[in-house]
Coordinates of C-alpha atoms and ligand atoms in Angstrom, one line a residue:
X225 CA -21.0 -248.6 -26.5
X226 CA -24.0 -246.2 -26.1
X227 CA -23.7 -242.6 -25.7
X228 CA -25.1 -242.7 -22.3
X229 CA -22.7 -244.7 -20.7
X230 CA -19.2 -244.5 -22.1
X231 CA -17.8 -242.6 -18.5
X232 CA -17.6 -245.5 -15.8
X233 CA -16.7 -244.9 -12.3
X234 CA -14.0 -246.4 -10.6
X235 CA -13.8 -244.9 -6.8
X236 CA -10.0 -245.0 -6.7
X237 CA -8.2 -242.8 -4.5
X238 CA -9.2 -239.0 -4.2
X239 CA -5.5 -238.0 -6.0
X240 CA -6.9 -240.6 -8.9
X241 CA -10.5 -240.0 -9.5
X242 CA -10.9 -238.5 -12.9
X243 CA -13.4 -238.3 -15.5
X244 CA -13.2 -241.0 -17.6
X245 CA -14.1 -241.5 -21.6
X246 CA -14.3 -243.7 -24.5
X247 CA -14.2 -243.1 -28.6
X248 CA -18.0 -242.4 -28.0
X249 CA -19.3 -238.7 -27.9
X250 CA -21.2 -237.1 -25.7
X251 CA -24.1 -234.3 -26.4
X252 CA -23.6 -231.0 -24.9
X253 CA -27.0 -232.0 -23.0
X254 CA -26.8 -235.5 -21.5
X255 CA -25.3 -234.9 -18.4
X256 CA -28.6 -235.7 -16.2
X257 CA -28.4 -239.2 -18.2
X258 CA -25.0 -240.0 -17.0
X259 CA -25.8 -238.7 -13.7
X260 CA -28.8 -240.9 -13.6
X261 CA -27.2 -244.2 -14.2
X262 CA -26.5 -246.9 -11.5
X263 CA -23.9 -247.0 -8.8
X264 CA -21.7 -249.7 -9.6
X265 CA -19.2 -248.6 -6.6
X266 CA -19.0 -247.5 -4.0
X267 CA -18.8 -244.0 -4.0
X268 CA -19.6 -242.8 -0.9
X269 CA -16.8 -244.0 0.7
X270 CA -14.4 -241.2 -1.3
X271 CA -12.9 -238.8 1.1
X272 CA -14.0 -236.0 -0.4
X273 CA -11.2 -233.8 1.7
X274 CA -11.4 -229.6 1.3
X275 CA -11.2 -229.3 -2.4
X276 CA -13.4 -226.7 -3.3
X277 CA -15.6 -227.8 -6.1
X278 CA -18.7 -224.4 -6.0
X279 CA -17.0 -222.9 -8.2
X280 CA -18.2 -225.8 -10.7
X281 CA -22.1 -225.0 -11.9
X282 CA -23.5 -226.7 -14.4
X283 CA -26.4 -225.3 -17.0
X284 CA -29.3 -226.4 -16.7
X285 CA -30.3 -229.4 -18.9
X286 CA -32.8 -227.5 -20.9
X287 CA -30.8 -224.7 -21.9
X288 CA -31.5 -223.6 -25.2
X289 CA -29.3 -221.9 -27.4
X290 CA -30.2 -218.7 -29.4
X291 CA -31.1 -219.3 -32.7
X292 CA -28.0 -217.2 -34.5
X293 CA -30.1 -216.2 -37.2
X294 CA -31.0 -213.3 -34.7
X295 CA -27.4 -211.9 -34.3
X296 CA -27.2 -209.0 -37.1
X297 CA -23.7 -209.8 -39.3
X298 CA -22.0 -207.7 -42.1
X299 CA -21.6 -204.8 -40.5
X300 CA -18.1 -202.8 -40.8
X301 CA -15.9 -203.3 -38.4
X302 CA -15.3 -201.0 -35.4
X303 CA -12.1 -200.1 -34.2
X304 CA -11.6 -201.0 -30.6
X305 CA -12.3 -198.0 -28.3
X306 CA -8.7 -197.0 -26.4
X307 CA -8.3 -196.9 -22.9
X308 CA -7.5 -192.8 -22.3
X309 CA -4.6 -192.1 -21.0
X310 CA -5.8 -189.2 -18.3
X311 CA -1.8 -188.6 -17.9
X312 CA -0.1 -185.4 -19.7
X313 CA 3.4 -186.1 -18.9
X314 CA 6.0 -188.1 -21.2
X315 CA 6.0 -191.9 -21.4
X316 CA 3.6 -192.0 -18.5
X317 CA 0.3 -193.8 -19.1
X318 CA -2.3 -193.4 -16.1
X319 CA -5.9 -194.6 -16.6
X320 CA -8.9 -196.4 -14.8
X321 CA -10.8 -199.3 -14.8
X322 CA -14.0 -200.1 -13.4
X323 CA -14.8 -204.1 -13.4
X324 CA -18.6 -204.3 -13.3
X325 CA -21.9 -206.2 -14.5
X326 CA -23.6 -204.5 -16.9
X327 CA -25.8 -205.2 -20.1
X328 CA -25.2 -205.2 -23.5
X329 CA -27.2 -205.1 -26.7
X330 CA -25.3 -208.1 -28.8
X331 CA -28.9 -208.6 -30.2
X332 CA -31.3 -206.0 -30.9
X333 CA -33.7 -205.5 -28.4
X334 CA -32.4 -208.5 -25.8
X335 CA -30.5 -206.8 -23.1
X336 CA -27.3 -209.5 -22.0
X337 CA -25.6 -209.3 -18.4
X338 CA -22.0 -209.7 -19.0
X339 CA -18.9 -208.8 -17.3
X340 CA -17.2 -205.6 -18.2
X341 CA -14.1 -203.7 -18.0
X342 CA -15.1 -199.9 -18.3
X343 CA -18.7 -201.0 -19.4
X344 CA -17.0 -202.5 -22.8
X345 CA -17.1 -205.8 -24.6
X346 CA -14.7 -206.4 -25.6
X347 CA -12.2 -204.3 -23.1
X348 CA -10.5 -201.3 -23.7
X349 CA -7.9 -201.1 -25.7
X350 CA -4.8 -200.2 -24.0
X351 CA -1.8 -198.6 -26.2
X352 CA 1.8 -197.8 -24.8
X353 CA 5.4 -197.6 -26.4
X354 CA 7.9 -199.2 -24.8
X355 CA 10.1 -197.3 -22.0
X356 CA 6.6 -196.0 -20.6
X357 CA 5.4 -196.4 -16.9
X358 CA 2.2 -197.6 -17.0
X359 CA -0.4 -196.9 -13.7
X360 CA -3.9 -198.3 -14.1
X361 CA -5.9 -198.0 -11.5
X362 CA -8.4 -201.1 -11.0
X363 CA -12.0 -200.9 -9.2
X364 CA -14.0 -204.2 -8.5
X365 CA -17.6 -203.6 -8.6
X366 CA -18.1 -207.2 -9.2
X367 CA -19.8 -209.7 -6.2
X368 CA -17.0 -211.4 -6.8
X369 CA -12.8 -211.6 -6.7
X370 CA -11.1 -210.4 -9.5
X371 CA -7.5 -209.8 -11.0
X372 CA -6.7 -208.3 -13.9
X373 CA -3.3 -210.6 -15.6
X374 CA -1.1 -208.6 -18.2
X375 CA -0.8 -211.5 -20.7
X376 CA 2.6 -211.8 -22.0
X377 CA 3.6 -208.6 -20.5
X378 CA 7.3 -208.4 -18.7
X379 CA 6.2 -207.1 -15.3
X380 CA 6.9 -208.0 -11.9
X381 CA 4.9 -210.6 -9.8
X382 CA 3.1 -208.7 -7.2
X383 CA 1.4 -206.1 -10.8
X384 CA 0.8 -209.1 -12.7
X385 CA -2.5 -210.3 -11.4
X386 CA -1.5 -213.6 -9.8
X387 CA -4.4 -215.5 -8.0
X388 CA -2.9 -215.1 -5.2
X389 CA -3.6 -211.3 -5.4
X390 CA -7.2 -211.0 -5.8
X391 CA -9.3 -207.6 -5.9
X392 CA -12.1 -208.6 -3.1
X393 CA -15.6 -207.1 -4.5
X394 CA -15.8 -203.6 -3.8
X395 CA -11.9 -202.9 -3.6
X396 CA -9.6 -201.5 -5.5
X397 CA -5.8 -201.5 -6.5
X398 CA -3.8 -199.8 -8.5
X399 CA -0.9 -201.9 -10.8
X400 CA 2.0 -200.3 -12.1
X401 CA 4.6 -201.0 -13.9
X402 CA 7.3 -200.0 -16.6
X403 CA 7.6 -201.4 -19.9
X404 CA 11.1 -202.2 -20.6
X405 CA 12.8 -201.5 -24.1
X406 CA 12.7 -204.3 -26.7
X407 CA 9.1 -205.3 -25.5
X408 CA 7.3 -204.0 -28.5
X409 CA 4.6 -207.0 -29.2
X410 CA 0.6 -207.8 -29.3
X411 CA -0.6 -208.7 -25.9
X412 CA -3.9 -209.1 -24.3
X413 CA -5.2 -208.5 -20.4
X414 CA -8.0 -210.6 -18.5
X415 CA -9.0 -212.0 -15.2
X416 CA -6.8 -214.3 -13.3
X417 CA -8.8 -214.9 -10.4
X418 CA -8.4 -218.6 -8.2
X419 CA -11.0 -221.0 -9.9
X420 CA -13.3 -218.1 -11.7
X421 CA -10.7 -217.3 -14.3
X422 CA -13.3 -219.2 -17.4
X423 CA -16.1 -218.0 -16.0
X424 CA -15.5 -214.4 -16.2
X425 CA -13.9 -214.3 -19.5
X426 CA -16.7 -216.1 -20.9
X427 CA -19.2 -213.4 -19.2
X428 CA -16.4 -210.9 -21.4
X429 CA -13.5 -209.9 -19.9
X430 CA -11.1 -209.5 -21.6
X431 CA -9.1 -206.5 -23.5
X432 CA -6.4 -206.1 -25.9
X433 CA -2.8 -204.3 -24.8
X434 CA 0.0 -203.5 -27.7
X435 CA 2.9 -202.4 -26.8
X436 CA 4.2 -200.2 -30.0
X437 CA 8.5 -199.7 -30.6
X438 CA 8.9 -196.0 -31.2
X439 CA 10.2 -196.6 -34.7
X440 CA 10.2 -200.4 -36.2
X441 CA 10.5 -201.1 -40.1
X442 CA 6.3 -200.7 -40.1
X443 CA 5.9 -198.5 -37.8
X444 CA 4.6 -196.1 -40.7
X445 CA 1.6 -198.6 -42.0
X446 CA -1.5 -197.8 -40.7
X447 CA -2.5 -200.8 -38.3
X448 CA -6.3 -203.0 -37.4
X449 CA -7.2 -205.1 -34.5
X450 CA -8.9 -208.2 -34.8
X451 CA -9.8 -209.5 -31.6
X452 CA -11.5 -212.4 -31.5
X453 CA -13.5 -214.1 -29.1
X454 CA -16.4 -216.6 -28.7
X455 CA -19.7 -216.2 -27.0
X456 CA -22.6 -218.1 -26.1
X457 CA -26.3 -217.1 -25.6
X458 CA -28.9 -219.2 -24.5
X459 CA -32.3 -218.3 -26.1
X460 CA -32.8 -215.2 -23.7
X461 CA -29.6 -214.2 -25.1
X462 CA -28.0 -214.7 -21.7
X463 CA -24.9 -216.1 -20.8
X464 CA -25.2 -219.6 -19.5
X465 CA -22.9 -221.4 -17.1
X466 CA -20.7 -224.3 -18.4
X467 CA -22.1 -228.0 -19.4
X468 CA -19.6 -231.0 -18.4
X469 CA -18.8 -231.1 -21.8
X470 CA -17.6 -227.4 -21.4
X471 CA -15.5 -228.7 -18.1
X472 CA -13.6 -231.5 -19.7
X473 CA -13.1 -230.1 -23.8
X474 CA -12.8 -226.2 -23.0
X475 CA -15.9 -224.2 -23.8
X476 CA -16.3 -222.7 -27.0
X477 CA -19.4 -219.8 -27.5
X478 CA -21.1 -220.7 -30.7
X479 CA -20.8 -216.6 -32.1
X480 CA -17.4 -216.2 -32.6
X481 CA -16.9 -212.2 -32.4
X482 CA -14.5 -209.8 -33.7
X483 CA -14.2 -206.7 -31.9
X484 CA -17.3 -207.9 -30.2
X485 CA -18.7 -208.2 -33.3
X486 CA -20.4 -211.1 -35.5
X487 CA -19.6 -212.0 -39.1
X488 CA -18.5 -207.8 -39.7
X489 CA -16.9 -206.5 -42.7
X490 CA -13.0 -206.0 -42.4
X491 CA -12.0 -202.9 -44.6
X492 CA -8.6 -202.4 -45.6
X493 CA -8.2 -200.2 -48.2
X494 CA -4.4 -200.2 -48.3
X495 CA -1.5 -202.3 -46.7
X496 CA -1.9 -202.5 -42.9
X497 CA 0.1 -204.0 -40.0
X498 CA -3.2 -206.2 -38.6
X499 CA -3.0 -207.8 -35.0
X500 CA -4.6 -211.0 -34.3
X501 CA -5.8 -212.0 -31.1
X502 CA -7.2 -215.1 -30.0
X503 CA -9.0 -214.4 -27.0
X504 CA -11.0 -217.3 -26.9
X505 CA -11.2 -219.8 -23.6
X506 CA -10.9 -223.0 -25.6
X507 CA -11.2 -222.5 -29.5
X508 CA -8.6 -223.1 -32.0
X509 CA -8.4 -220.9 -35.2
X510 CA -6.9 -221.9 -38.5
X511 CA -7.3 -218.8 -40.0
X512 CA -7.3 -218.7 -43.9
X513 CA -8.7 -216.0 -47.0
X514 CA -9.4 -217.9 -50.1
X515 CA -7.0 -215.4 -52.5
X516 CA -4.8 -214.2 -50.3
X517 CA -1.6 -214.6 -47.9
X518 CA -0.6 -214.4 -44.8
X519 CA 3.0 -212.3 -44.1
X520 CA 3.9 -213.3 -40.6
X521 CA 5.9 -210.5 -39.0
X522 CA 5.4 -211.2 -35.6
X523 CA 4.0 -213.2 -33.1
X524 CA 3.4 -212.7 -29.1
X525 CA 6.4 -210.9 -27.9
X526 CA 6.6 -209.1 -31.3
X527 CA 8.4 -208.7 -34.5
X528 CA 9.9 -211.8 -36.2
X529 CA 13.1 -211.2 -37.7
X530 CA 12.3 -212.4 -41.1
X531 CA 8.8 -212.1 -42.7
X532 CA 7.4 -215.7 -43.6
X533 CA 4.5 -216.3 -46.3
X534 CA 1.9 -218.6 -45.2
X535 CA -1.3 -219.6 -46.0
X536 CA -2.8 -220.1 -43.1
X537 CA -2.4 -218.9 -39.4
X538 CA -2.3 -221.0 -37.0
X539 CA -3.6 -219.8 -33.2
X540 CA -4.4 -222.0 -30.7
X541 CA -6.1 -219.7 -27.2
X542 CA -4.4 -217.1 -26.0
X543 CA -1.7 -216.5 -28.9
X544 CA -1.2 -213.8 -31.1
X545 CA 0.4 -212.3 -34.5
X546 CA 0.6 -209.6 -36.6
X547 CA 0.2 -210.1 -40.1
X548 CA 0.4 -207.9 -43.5
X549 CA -2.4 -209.3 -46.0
X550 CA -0.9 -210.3 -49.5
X551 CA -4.4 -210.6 -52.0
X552 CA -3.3 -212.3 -55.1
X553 CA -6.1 -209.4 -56.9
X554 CA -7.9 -206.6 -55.6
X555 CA -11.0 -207.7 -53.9
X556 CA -13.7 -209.0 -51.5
X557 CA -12.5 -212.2 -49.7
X558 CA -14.0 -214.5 -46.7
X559 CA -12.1 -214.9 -43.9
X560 CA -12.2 -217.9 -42.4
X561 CA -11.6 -220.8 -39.7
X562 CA -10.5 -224.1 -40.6
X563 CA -11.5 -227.2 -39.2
X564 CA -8.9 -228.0 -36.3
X565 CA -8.8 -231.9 -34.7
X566 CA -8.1 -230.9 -31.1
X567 CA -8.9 -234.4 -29.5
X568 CA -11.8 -233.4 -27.5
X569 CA -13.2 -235.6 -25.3
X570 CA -16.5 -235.5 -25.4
X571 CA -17.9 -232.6 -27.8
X572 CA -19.5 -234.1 -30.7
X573 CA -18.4 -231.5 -33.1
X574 CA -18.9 -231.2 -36.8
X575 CA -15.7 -230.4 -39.3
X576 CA -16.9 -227.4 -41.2
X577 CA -14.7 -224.5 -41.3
X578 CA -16.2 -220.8 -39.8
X579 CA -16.8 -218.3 -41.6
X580 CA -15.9 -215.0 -39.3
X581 CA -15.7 -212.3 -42.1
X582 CA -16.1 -210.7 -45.3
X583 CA -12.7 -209.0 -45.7
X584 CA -11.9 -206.1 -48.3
X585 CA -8.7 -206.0 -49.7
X586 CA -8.3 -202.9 -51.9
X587 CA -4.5 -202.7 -52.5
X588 CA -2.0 -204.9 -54.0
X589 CA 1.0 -206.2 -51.8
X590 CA 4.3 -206.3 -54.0
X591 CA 6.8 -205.2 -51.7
X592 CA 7.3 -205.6 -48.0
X593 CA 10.5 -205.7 -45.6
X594 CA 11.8 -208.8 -45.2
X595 CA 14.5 -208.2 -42.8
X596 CA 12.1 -206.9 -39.8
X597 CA 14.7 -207.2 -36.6
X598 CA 17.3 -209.2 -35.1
X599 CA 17.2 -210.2 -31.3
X600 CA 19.8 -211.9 -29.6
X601 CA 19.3 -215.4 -29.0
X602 CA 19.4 -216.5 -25.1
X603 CA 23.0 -218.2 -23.8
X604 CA 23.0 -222.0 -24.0
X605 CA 20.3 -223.2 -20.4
X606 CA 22.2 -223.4 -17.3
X607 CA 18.8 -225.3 -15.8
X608 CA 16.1 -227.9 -16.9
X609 CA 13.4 -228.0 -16.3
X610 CA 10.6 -231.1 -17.0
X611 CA 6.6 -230.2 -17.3
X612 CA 4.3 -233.5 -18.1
X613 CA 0.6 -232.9 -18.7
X614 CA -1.6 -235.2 -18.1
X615 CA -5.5 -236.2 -17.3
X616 CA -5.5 -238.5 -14.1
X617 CA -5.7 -241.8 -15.5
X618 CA -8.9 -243.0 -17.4
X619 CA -10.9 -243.8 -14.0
X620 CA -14.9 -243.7 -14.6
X621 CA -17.7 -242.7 -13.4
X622 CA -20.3 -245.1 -14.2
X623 CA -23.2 -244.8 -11.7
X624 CA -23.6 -241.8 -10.9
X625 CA -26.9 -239.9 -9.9
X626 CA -28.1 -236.8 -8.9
X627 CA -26.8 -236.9 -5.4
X628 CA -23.5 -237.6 -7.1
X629 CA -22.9 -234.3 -8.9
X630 CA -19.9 -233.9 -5.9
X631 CA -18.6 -236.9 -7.1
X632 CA -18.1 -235.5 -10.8
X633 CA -17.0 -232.4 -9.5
X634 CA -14.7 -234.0 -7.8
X635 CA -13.4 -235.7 -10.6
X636 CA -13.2 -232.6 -12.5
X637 CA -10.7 -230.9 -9.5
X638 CA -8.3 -233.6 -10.0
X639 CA -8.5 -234.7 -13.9
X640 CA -6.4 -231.9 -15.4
X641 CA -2.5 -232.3 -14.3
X642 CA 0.5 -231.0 -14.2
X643 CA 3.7 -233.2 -13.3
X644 CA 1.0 -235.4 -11.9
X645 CA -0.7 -232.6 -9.7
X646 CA -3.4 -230.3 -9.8
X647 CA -3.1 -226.7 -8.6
X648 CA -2.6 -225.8 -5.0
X649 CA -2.4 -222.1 -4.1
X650 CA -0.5 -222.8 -1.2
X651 CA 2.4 -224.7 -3.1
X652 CA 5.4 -223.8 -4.5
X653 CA 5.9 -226.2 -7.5
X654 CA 9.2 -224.9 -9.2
X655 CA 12.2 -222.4 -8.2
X656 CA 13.7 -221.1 -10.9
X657 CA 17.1 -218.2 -10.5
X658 CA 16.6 -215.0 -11.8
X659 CA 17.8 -214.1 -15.3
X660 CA 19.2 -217.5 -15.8
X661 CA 18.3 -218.8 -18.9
X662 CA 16.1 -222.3 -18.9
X663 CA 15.3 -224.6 -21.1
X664 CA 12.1 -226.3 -20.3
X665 CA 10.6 -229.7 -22.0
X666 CA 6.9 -229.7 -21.9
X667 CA 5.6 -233.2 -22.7
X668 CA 1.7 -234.2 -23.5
X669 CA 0.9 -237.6 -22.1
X670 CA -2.7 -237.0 -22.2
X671 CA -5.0 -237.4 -24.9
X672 CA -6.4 -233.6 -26.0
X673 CA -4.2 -230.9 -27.0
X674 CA -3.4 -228.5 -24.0
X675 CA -2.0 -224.5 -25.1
X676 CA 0.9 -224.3 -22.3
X677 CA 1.6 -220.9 -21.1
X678 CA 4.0 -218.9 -18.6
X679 CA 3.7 -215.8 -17.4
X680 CA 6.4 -213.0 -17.4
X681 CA 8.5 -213.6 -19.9
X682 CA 8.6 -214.5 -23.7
X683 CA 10.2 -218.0 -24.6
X684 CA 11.9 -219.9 -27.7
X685 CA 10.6 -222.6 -29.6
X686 CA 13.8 -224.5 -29.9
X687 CA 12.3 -227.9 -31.5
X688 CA 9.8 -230.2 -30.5
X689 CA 9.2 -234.1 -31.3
X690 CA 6.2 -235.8 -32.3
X691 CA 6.4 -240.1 -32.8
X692 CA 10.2 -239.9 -32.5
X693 CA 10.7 -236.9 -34.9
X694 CA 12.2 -233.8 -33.8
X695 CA 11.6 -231.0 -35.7
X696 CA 13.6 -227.9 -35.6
X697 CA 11.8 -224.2 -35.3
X698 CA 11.2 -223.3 -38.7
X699 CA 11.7 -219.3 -37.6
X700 CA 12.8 -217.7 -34.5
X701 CA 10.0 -215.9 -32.7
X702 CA 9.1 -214.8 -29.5
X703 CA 6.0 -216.6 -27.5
X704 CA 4.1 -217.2 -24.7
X705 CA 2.0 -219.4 -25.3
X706 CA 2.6 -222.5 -27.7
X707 CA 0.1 -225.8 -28.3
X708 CA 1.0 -229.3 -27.3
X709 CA -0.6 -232.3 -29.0
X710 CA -1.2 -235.4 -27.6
X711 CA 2.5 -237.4 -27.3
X712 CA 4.1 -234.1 -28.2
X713 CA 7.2 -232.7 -26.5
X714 CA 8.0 -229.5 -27.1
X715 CA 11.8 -227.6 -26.1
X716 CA 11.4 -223.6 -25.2
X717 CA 14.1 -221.2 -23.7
X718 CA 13.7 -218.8 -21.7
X719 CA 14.7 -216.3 -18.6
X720 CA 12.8 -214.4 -15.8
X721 CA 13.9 -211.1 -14.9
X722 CA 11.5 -210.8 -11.6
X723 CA 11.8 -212.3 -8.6
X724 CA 8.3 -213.7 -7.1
X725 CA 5.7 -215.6 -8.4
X726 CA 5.2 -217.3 -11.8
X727 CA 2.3 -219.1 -12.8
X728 CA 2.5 -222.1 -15.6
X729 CA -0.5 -223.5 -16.9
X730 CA -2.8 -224.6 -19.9
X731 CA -4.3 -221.4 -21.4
X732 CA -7.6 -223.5 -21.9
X733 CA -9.3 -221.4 -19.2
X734 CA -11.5 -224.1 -18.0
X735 CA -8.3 -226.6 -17.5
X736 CA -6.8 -223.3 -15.8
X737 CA -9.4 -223.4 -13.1
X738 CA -9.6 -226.9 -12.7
X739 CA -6.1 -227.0 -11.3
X740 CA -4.2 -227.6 -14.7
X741 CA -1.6 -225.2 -13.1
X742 CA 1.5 -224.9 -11.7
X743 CA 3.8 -221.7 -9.5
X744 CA 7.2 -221.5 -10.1
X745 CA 9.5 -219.2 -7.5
X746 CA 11.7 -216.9 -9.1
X747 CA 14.4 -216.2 -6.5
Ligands
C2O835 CU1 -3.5 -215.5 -20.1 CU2 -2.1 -217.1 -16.7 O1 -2.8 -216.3 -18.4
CU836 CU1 -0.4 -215.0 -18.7
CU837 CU1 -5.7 -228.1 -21.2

């Protein structure tokens, strides 16, 4: 089959319609060919109904990337500047946002329009301790809805940024919350606004938010953030919209960024408690350092309660960890991504691993804690609950031209499911009581990997099964966010503690936004 026509159309049913795709791949480029092709159905005759479909652009077909030769590398790496707390009194943290366009300098002398929180890419860092009431006051000087979502964070419904909540251009709100005891962890805020949720985190919002205990076993080590995030720049070094190719596999910016910055130099000239963030829309890291080790200590919702030595760290978007660095001899290192199959479907992508940094390590690791906390594990589920993912089934689009591009938008509303639907704002999915404890089975029957995530709480990987083999959790750990292969099925526990609101969904942002979503009511 040729490149240019492995997606056939078959006008099924509006609910059906979905892109379709063979083993073939796809250039990031030949859309216009596709579109071009001959109608082999009918089309027209689709009821194309009141899905909104303008929030789908597409780049133009000539969009050229910028040569990355251009980006300066191996500088040090910046700290991430803190959001100030403007507060004086005891646990109380009360600062300001302003959501805007403006331009940075990611390559000398080419000025990019981006998205910012506080003029900043990335974000603002945002530092608490647990027990503190946190008041942030948000102003939208977008042309556009925004929310801001605190990722992982406990808070309650109506502060958390739901879609259904949006900051109107030109408004403002203020979100406030407490942050309870025990929820210590590594989280991360960004946009959660219906259908432009990829969109502006590609443009760069997006921010970091830790949450420290006020004493844990190490809580003395000094401590690094490595956010990291992907952009793209076409050759004016501004940010393009999304291809197709974008639509259906995620998007993925060819500069992968820490702190905002490319390829830097990571210094550590002692032990450190570093945080790692993948902030990216779509792109999986397999983080490794040639002559070194991982120590997991903790992953979304915080501490682990045994350290575990690994090799490699795992992150597919939107999870976390924090890490102690164990070089075998003093040193300089590389730290880098490996290869990750994520099934995409139609991203021609070559295997190499990334490079992302030089890394210093000027210390030896002998001795760490390996005992870090204990948490209670949840009582045994008094509910189930049941989540399939899936892509509408394998329905074409062969024959489609220009005057078609509704048709593939179309297609792209409905092609990302959940328990067989796509996202409705106006529809209660799930109800859920509060604080009792779930157990929830989330099962891929599509063909790509899909990150699940649910808001409010922190969950339990209890097992999950893959051809028939169930495999225990190696470690108990606190997430919110956990990958899902293709055939997978994956067991979590878990509890809300507010009533309201709860979105589910697949933390590839573009999936997110094409309805690969789901609210659950919390009553
Ligand atoms: Cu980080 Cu609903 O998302
Ligand atoms: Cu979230
Ligand atoms: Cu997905």
């Amino acid at each position: 089959m040729n490149r240019r026509q492995f997606l056939q159309f078959n006008a099924l049913t509006l609910a059906s319609a979905s892109l379709g795709y063979a083993a073939s791949g796809m250039s990031e480029h030949n859309m216009k060919n596709m579109m071009n092709m001959p109608m082999t159905h009918n089309m027209g005759a689709m009821n194309m109904g009141d899905i909104d479909t303008s929030f789908i652009q597409f780049a133009p077909d000539n969009t050229r990337l910028l040569n990355r030769k251009v980006f300066l590398s191996g500088e040090n790496l910046a700290p991430l500047k803190l959001l100030e707390n403007e507060s004086k009194e005891k646990n109380f943290f009360r600062a300001s946002i302003i959501i805007a366009e403006s331009e940075k300098e990611f390559v000398k002398g080419k000025k990019t329009l981006c998205f910012t929180y506080n003029g900043l890419v990335p974000g603002p860092k945002i530092e608490v301790y647990e027990g503190d009431t946190v008041e942030i006051l948000v102003k939208n000087k977008l042309k556009e809805a925004t929310t801001i979502h605190w990722h992982g964070l406990p808070v309650s419904p109506e502060q958390d940024g739901n879609p259904h909540d949006p900051i109107l251009p030109n408004r403002e709100r203020i979100y406030r919350f407490k942050l309870p005891e025990n929820s210590a962890g590594t989280y991360w805020y960004h946009p959660h606004p219906h259908y432009l949720t990829s969109k502006q985190v590609a443009r760069g919002l997006a921010g970091v938010f830790v949450v420290k205990a006020k004493k844990d076993v190490l809580s003395h080590l000094k401590e690094q953030d490595l956010m990291i995030s992907d952009l793209r720049l076409d050759e004016k070094a501004q940010i393009p919209e999304n291809t197709l190719s974008d639509w259906v596999d995620g998007r993925e910016g060819e500069f992968v960024l820490i702190n905002g910055q490319f390829q830097p130099q990571i210094i550590c000239n002692e032990i450190q408690r570093i945080r790692i963030y993948n902030c990216c829309a779509a792109r999986y890291l397999n983080l490794r350092i040639q002559g070194a080790e991982f120590i997991l200590v903790g992953t979304d919702g915080g501490l682990l309660e045994q350290a575990q030595t690994l090799k490699e760290i795992y992150l597919n978007p939107a999870s976390r960890v924090e890490v102690l660095i164990k070089p075998t001899q003093k040193g300089k290192f590389k730290l880098e991504s490996l290869y990750y199959n994520r099934n995409k479907m139609l991203t021609k992508e070559s295997q190499n691993s990334l490079v992302l940094a030089d890394i210093s390590l000027q210390y030896t690791l002998n001795e760490f804690p390996q005992t870090l906390r204990k948490f209670e594990p949840l009582k045994p589920p008094k509910a189930f609950k049941e989540i399939i993912m899936s892509e509408a089934n394998m329905v074409a689009m062969q024959g489609l031209n220009d005057n078609n591009e509704k048709e593939i938008k179309t297609a792209l509303v409905s092609m990302f499911q959940l328990n067989g639907k796509s996202f409705d704002i106006k529809r209660t999915d799930l109800y859920s009581k509060l604080n009792e404890v779930e157990e929830w089975v989330i099962i891929n029957d599509s063909d790509m990997d899909h990150p699940f995530h649910i808001h409010g709480t922190q969950f339990e990987l209890i097992s999950s099964k893959l051809n028939g083999i169930v495999t225990k959790a190696p470690f108990r750990s606190l997430r919110d966010t956990i990958n899902v292969r293709p055939n997978e099925e994956v067991r979590l526990r878990m509890v809300q503690n507010f009533k309201g609101i709860r979105m589910y969904h697949c933390h590839i942002l573009e999936h997110e936004d094409l309805g690969m979503m789901g609210s659950l009511e919390v009553q």
